[in-house]
XYZ file of C-alpha atoms in Angstrom:
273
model
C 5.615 -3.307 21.601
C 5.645 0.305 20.410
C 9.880 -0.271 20.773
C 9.749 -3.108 18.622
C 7.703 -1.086 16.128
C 9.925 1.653 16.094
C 12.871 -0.570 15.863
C 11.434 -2.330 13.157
C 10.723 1.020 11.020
C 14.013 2.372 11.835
C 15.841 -0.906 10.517
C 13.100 -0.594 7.189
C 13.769 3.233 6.652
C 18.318 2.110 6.642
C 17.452 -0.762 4.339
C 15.521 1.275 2.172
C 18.246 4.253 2.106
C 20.695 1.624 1.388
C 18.713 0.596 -1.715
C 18.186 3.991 -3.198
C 20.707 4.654 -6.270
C 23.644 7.057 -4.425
C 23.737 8.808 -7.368
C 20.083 9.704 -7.046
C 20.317 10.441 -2.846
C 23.479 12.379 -2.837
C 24.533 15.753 -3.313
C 26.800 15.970 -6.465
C 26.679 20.247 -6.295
C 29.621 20.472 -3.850
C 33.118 21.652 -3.666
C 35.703 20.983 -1.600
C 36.959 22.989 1.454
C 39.701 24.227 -0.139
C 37.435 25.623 -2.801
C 34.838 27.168 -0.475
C 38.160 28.779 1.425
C 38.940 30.341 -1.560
C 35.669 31.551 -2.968
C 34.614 32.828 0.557
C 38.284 35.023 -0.173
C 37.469 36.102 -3.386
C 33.933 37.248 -1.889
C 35.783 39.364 0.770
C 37.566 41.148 -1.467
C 34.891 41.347 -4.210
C 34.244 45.352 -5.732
C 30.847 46.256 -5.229
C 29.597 45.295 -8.832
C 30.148 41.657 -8.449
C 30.244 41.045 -4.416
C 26.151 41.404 -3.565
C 25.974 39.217 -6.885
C 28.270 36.406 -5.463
C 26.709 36.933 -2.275
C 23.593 36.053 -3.319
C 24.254 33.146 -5.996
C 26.220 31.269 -2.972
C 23.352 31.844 -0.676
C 20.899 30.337 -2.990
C 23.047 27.702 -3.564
C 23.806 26.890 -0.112
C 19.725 26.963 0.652
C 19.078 24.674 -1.978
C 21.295 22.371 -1.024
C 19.882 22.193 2.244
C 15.960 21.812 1.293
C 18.188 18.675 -0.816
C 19.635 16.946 2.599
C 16.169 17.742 3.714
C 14.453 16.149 1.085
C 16.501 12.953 1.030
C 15.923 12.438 4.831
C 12.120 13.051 4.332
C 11.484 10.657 0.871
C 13.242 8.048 2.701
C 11.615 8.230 5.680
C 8.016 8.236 3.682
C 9.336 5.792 1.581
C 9.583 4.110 4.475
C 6.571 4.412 6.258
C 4.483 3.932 2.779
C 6.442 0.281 2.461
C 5.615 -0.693 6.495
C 1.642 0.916 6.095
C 0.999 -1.117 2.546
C 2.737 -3.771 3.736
C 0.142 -4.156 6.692
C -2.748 -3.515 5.067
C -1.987 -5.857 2.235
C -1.758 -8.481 5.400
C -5.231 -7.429 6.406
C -6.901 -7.916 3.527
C -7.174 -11.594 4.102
C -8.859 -10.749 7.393
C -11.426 -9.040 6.163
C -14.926 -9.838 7.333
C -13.467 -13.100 8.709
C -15.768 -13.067 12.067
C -18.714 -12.768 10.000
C -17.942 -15.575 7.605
C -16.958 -17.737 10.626
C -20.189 -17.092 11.954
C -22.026 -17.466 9.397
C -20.045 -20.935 7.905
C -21.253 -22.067 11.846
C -24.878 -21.301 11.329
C -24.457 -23.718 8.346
C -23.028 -26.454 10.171
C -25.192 -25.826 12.894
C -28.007 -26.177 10.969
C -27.092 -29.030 8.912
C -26.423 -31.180 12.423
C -30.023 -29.584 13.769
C -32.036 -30.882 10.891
C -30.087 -34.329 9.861
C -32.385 -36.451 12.704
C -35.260 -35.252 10.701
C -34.062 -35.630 7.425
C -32.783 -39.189 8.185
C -36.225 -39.982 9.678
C -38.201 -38.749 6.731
C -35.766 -40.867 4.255
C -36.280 -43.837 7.048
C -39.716 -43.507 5.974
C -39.987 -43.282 2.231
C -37.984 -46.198 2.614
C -39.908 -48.016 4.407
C -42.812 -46.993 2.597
C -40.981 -48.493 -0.621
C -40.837 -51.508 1.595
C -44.218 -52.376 2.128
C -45.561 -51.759 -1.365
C -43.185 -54.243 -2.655
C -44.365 -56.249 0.218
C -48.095 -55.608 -0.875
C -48.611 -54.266 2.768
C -51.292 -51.672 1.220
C -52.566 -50.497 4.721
C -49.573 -50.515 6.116
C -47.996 -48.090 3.420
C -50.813 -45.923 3.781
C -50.142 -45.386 7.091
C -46.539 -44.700 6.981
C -47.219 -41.781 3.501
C -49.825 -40.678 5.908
C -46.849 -40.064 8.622
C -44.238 -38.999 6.127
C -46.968 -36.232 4.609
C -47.435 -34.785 8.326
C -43.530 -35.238 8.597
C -42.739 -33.440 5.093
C -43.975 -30.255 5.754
C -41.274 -30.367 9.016
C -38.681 -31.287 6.251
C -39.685 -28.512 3.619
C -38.843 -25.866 6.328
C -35.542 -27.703 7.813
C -34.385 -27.396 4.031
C -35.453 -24.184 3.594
C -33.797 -23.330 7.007
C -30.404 -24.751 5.545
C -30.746 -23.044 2.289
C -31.162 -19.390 3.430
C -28.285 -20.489 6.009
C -26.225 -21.147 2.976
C -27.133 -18.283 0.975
C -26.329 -16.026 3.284
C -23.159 -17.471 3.991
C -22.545 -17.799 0.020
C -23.314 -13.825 -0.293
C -21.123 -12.933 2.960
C -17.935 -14.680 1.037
C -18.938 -12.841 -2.352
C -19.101 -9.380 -0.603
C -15.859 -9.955 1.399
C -13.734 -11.404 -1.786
C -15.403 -8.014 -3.806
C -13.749 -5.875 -0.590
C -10.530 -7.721 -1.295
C -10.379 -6.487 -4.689
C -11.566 -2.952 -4.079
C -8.680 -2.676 -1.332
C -6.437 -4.269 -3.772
C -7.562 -2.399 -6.584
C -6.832 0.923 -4.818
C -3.341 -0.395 -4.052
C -2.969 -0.695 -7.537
C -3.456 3.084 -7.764
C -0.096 3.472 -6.677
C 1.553 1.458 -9.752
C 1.594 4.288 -11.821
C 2.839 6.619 -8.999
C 6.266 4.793 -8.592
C 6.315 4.920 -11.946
C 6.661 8.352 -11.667
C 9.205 8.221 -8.908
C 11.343 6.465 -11.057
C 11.474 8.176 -13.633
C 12.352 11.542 -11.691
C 15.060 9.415 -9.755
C 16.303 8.859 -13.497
C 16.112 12.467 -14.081
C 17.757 13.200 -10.852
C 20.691 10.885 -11.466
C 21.257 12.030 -15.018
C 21.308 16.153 -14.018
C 23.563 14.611 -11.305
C 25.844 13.182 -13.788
C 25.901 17.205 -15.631
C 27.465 18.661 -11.697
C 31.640 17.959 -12.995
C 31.173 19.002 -16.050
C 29.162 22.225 -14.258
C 31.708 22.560 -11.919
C 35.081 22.762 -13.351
C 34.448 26.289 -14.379
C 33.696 27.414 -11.686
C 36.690 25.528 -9.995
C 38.521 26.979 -12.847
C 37.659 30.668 -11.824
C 38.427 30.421 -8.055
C 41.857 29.003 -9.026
C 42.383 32.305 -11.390
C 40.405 34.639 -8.167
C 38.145 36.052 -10.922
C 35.029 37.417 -9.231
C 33.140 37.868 -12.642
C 34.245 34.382 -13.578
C 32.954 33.141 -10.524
C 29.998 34.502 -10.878
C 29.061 33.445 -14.774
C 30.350 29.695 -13.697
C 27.546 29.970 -10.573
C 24.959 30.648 -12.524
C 24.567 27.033 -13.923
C 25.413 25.406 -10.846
C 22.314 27.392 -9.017
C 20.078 26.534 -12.242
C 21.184 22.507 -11.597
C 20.924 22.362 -8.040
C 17.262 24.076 -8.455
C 16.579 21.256 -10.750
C 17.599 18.805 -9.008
C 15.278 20.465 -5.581
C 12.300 20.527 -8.214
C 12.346 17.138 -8.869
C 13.238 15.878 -5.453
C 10.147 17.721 -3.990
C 8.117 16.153 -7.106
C 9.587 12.764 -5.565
C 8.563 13.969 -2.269
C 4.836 14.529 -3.551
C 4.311 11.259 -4.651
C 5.477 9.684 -2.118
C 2.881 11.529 -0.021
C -0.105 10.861 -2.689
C 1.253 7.187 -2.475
C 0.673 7.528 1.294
C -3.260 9.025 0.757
C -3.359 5.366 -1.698
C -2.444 3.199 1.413
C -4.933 5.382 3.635
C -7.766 5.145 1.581
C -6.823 1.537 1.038
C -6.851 1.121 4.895
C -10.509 2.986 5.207
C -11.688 0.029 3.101
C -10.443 -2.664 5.736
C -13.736 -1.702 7.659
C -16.397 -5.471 7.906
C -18.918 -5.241 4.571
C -22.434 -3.661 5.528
């Protein structure tokens, strides 16, 4: 079972990867080999004054673009495991206090089939009560509103019986459709959350769509092997790649506050007091 499970969140966390926007999962910051062959040259043989500084820019370059990978695997993975949680809570809704109201829609029936004898004897004797004064049987209809008097009584509390039966069956559905919309309801919270996902995906896509034009000089000033170049043209490139970490990580965030939505979602599953 726990195979199946795993197989089943493994095959949810490729669809979902496949559904992302490329342009929103992939690294656009990136060079060729060629290029890195020839900037890790020019850094070689860098003077003093500009080879710590290249040193440095590449380095925080190269780290951002790993907490990027990093972040991609992990929002996909959450995005992942958000989508499988909601999706099984969201089926547990409609089980909510379902024992109860089974048990309580019994009591009902239970004590609708107790009582009918009694009922149908006490309408058995109005009737014939009804009977007999049409009849002019006088006596006779005493006798029987004697017996249905003693009888009523019996009948008041057999309805009464049925009635609280019903009520509390009545308030057990209102309570468990009001915990169906309080789990829903907190579900809901995460509406505006995505909302915010997509719009940083949007954000991410468009400073993704900046990285050629961001690029070529730097390209530009490997080609020439101008360390100063190289450094001016990596300036921008760290400041987008940073950009694009900042929002990924914002991405990231949601995704886990969309996870404490589902959680305290799931806490709310629990049978109505």
């Amino acid at each position: 079972m726990k195979i199946m499970k795993r197989l089943i969140f493994m095959l949810l966390l490729l669809l979902i990867s496949m559904s992302f926007p490329s342009s929103a999962a992939a690294i656009s910051v990136v060079w060729s080999d060629t290029t890195q062959a020839a900037f890790n040259k020019i850094l070689s043989a860098a003077p003093p004054a500009y080879g710590p500084r290249l040193q440095s820019a590449h380095n925080s370059l190269v780290t951002q673009q790993g907490q990027e990978r990093q972040l991609d695997t992990d929002i996909a993975a959450q995005h992942a495991r958000n989508s499988q949680n909601e999706a099984a809570v969201r089926k547990q809704i409609k089980s909510i206090d379902t024992n109860q109201l089974h048990q309580l829609e019994k009591r009902v029936q239970d004590a609708r089939s107790r009582h009918k004898p009694l009922q149908a004897y006490y309408t058995s004797l109005q009737q014939q009560i009804t009977v007999a004064r049409k009849l002019k049987q006088t006596e006779f209809a005493a006798a029987l509103r004697v017996q249905a008097d003693i009888v009523k009584v019996t009948v008041q509390l057999a309805r009464e019986d049925i009635r609280m039966c019903e009520l509390a069956y009545t308030k057990a559905k209102q309570s468990a459709a009001q915990a169906m919309k309080r789990v829903r309801t907190t579900l809901s919270d995460a509406v505006a959350l995505r909302a915010k996902i997509t719009s940083s995906r949007q954000t991410v896509v468009s400073l993704n769509k900046l990285a050629p034009s961001v690029l070529k000089p730097f390209r530009q000033a490997v080609k020439a092997a101008d360390a100063k170049a190289c450094i001016d043209a990596l300036t921008p490139i760290v400041s987008l790649s940073r950009q694009i970490v900042e929002q990924k990580q914002h991405i990231m965030s949601l995704q886990k506050d969309i996870a404490n939505v589902i959680l305290k979602a799931h806490s709310q599953l629990k049978p109505s007091a």
